[in-house]
GROMACS .gro file of C-alpha atoms in nm:
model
  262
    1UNK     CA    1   0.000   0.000   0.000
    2UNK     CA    2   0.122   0.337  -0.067
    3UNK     CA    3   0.205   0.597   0.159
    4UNK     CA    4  -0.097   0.838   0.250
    5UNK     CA    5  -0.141   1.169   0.079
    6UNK     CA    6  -0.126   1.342   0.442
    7UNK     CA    7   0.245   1.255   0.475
    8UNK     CA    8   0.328   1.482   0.163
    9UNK     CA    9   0.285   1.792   0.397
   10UNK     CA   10   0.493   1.663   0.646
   11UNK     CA   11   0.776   1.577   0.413
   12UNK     CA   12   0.760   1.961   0.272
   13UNK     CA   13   0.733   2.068   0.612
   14UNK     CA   14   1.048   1.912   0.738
   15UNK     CA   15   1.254   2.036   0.435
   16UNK     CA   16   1.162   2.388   0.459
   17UNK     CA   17   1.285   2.393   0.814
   18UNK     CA   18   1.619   2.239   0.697
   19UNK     CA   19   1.687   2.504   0.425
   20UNK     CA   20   1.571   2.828   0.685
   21UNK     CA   21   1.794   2.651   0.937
   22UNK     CA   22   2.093   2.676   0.696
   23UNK     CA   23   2.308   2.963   0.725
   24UNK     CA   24   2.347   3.227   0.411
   25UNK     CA   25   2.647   3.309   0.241
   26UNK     CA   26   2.506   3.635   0.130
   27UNK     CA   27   2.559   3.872   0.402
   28UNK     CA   28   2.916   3.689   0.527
   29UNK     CA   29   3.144   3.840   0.273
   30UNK     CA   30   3.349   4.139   0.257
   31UNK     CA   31   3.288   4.354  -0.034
   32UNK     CA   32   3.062   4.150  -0.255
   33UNK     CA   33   3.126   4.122  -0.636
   34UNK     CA   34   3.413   4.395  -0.598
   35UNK     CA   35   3.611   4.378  -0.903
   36UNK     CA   36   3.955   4.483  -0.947
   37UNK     CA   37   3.978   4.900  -0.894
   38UNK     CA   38   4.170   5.205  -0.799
   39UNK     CA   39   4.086   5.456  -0.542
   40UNK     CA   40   4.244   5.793  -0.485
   41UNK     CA   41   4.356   5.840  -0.114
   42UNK     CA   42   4.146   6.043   0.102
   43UNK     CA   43   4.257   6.370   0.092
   44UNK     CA   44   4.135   6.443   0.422
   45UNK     CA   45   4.353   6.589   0.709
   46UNK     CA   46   4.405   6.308   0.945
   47UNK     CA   47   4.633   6.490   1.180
   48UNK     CA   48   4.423   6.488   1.522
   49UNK     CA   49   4.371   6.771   1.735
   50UNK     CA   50   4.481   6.775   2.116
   51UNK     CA   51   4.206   6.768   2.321
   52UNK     CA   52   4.152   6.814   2.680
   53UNK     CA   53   4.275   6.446   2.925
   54UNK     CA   54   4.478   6.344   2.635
   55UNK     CA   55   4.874   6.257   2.763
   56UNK     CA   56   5.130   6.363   2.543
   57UNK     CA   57   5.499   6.275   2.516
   58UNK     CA   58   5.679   6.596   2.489
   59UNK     CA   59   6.050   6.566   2.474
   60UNK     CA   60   6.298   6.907   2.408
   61UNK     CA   61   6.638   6.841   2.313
   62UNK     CA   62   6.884   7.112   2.223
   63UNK     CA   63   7.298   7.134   2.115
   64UNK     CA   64   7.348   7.131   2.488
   65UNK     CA   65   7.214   6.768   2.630
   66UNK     CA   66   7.278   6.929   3.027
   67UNK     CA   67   7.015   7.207   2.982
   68UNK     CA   68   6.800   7.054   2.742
   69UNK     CA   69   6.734   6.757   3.065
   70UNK     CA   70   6.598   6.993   3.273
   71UNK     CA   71   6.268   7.010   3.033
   72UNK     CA   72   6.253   6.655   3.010
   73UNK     CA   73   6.099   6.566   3.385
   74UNK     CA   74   5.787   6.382   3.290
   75UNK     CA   75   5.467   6.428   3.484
   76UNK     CA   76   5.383   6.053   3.591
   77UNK     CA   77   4.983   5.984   3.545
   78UNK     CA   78   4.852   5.720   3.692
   79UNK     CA   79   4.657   5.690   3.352
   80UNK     CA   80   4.666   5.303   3.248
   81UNK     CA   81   4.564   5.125   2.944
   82UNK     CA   82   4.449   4.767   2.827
   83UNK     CA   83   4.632   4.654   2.501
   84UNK     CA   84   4.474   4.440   2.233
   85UNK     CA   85   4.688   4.129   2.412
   86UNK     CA   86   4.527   4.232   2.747
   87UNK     CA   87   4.854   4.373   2.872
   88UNK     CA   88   4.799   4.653   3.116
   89UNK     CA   89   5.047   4.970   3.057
   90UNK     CA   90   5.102   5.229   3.257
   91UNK     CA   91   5.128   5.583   3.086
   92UNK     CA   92   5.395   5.850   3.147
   93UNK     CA   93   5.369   6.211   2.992
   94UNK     CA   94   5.197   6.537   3.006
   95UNK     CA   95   4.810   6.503   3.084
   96UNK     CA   96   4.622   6.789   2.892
   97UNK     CA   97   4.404   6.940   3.194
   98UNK     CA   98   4.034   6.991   3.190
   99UNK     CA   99   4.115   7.411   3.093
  100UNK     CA  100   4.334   7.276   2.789
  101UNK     CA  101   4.657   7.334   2.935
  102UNK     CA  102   5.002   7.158   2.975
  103UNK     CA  103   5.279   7.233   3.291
  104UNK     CA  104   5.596   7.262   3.137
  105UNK     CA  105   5.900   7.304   3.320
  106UNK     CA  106   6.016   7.658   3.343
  107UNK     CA  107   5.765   7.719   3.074
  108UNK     CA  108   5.496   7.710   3.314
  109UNK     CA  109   5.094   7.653   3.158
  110UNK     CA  110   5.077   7.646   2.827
  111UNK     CA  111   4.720   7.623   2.622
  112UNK     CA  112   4.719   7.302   2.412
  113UNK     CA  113   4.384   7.204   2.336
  114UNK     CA  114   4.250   7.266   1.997
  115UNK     CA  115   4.580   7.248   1.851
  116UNK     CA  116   4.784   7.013   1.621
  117UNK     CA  117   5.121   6.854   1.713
  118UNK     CA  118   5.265   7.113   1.517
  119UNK     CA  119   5.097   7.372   1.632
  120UNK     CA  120   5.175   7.291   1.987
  121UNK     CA  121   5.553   7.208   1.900
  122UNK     CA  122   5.586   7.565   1.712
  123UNK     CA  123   5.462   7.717   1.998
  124UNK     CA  124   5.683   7.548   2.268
  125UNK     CA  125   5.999   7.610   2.052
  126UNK     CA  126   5.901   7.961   2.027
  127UNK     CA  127   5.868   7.977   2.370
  128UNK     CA  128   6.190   7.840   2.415
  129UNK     CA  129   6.383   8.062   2.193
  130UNK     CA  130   6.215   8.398   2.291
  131UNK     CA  131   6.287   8.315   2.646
  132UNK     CA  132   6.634   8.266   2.551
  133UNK     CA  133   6.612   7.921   2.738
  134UNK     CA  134   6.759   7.724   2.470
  135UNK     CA  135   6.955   7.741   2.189
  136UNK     CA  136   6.759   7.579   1.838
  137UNK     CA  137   6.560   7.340   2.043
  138UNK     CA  138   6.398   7.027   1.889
  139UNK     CA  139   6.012   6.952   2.041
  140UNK     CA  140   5.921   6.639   1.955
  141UNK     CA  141   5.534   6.558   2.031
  142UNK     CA  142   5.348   6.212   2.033
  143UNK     CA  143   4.969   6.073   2.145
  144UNK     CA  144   5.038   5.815   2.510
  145UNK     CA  145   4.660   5.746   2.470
  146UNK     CA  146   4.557   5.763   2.097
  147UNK     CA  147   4.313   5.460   2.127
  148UNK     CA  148   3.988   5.318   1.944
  149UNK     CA  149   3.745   5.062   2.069
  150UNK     CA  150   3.640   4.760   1.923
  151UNK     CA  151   3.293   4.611   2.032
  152UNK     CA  152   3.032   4.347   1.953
  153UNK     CA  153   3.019   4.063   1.657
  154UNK     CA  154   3.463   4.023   1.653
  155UNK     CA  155   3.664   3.776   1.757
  156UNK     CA  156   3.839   3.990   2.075
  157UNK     CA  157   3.641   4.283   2.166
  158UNK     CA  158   3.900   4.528   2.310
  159UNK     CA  159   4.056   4.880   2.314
  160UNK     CA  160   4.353   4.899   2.121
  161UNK     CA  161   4.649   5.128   2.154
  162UNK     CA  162   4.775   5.290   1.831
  163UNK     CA  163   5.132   5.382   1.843
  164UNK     CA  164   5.184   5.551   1.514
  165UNK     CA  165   4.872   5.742   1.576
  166UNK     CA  166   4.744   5.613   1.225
  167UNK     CA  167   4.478   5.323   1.206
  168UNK     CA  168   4.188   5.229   0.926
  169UNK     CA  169   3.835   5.067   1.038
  170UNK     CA  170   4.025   4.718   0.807
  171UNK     CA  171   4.284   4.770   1.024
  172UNK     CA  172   4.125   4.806   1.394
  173UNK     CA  173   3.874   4.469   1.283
  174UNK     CA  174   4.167   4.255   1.149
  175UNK     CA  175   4.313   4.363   1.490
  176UNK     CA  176   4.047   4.253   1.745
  177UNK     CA  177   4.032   3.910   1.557
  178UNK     CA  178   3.781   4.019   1.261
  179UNK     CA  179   3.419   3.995   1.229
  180UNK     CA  180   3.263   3.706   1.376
  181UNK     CA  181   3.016   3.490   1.099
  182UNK     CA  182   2.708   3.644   1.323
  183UNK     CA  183   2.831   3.989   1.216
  184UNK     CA  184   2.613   4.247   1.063
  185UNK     CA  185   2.856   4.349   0.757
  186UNK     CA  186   2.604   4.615   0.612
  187UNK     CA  187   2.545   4.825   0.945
  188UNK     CA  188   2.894   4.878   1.157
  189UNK     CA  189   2.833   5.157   1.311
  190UNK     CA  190   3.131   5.434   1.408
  191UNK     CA  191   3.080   5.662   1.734
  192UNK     CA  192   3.282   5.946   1.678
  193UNK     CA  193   3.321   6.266   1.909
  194UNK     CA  194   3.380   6.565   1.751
  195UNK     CA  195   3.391   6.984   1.852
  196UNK     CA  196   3.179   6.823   2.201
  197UNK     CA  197   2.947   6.639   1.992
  198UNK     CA  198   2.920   6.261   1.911
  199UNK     CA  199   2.868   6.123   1.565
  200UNK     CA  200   2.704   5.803   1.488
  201UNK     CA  201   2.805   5.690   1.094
  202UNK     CA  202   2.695   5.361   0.988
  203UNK     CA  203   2.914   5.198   0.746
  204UNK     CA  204   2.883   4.909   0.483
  205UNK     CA  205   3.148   4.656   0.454
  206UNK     CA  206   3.012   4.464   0.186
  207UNK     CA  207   3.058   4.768  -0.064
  208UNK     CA  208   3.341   4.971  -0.186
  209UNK     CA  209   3.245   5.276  -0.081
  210UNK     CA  210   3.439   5.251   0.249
  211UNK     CA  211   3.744   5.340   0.051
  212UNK     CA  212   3.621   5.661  -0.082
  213UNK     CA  213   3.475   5.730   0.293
  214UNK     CA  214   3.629   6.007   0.500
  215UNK     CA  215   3.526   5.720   0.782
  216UNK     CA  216   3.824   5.473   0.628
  217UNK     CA  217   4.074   5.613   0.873
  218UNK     CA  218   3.998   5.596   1.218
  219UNK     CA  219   4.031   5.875   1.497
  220UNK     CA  220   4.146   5.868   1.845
  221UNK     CA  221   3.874   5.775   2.098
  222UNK     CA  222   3.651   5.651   1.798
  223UNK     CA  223   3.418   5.326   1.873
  224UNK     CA  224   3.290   5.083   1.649
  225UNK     CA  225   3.007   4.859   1.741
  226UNK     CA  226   2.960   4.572   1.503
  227UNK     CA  227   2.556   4.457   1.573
  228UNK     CA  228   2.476   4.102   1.543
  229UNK     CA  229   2.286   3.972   1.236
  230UNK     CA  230   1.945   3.830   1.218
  231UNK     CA  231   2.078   3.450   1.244
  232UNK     CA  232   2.263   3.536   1.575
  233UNK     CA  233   1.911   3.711   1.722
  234UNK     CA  234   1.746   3.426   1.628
  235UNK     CA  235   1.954   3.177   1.787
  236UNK     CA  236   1.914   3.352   2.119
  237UNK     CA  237   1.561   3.310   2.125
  238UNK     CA  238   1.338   2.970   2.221
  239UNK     CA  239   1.299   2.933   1.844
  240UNK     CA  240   1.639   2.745   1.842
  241UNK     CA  241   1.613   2.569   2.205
  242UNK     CA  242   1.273   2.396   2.080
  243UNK     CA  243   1.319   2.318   1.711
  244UNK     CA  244   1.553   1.976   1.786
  245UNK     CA  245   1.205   1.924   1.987
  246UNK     CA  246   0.992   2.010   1.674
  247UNK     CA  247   1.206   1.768   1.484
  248UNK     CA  248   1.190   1.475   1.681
  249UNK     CA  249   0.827   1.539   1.702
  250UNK     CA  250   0.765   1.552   1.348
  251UNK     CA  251   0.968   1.201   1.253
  252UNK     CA  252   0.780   1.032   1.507
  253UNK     CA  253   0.466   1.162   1.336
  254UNK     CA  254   0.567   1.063   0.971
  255UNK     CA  255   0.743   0.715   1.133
  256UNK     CA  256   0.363   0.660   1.280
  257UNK     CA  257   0.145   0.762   0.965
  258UNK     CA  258   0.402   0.544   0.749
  259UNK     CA  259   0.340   0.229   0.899
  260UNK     CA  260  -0.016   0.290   0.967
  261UNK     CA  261  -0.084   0.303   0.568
  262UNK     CA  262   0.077   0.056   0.535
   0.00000   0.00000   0.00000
């Protein structure tokens, strides 16, 4: 005797759940059906501003080593930081206080917020050479705490340090371990503080338009939060947790109507 007619359903049933419970490959990649191209470099200024609690390294030398060492006595914060191997560092420099300003030696309070490292090193120097203090000083300037976050759908979520204050969104990812394959490719979203005011960009990696983006390089302090896609919602809910049940449920059905027809 032939199978009944009312097993068909179940049979259609039990495939369609197999094929929505199969992950996509659309969605996983990295810019999709990119084909080989060139892209100017962005153009825009990357050189970041000093702003108020950053810690700077500033370190004068001159033709004369003795008097040059006297500018080179470090204020110790007890800033720390977390690198991207969990390492905790402690930083030593020059903490930018919440009026702007920097306590030099001899130089006394200098304004430093809203200014480049160049800025800030042309000033110092001048300072140094109308005071008659040193002879053609060097001022050499560098970022203790330029830092970006990386959070969400990556391998290792962390903060990383940036030592040559220079550091694409590629970059930062590849760095915390990349995306994870629950990651939201088409919606990373960059928190970015600017002038007082944050800025929320959302950014799509599986396009090339992040290489003509002004967002491509990375700022100090920015944050990017890569959101979870709809497979890794899904598989939080009970919709996962009871559809092993649903399956066993539905073979002993079919198993059942099966033998009864026949």
């Amino acid at each position: 005797m032939k199978p009944c007619n009312t097993l068909y359903p179940l049979y259609i049933l039990l495939i369609v759940l197999l094929f929505t419970n199969c992950a996509s490959r659309k969605g996983a990649l990295y810019f999709e059906n990119v084909q080989t191209s060139e892209y100017n470099g962005n153009l825009q200024n990357l050189e970041p501003v000093i702003q108020n609690n950053d810690l700077l390294s500033i370190v004068i030398s001159s033709s004369n080593p003795a008097a040059s060492e006297y500018f080179n006595t470090f204020n110790i914060s007890d800033t720390r930081s977390i690198t991207a191997t969990n390492s905790i560092t402690q930083a030593v420099g020059y903490l930018v206080d919440q009026e702007g300003n920097v306590q030099l030696p001899f130089l006394g309070k200098l304004k430093a917020s809203g200014l480049t490292k160049k800025a800030l090193n042309d000033k110092i120097r001048d300072e140094l050479i109308n005071r008659k203090l040193l002879i053609e000083p060097v001022v050499d300037i560098r970022f203790l705490n330029y830092k970006v976050s990386v959070l969400g759908e990556v391998a290792h979520p962390s903060v990383l340090t940036v030592p040559n204050e220079k550091i694409t969104l590629l970059e930062a990812l590849g760095l915390a371990g990349d995306l994870t394959i629950y990651a939201n490719r088409d919606n990373v979203l960059l928190i970015r503080e600017e002038e007082g005011k944050k800025k929320l960009i959302r950014i799509n990696l599986t396009t090339d338009e992040l290489f003509t983006s002004p967002y491509y390089n990375l700022k100090s302090n920015d944050i990017i939060y890569v959101e979870p896609n709809k497979a890794k919602v899904q598989s939080s809910g009970n919709a996962k947790l009871w559809l092993p049940v649903v399956f066993s449920g539905l073979s002993v059905v079919v198993i059942a109507l099966d033998r009864l027809t026949n």
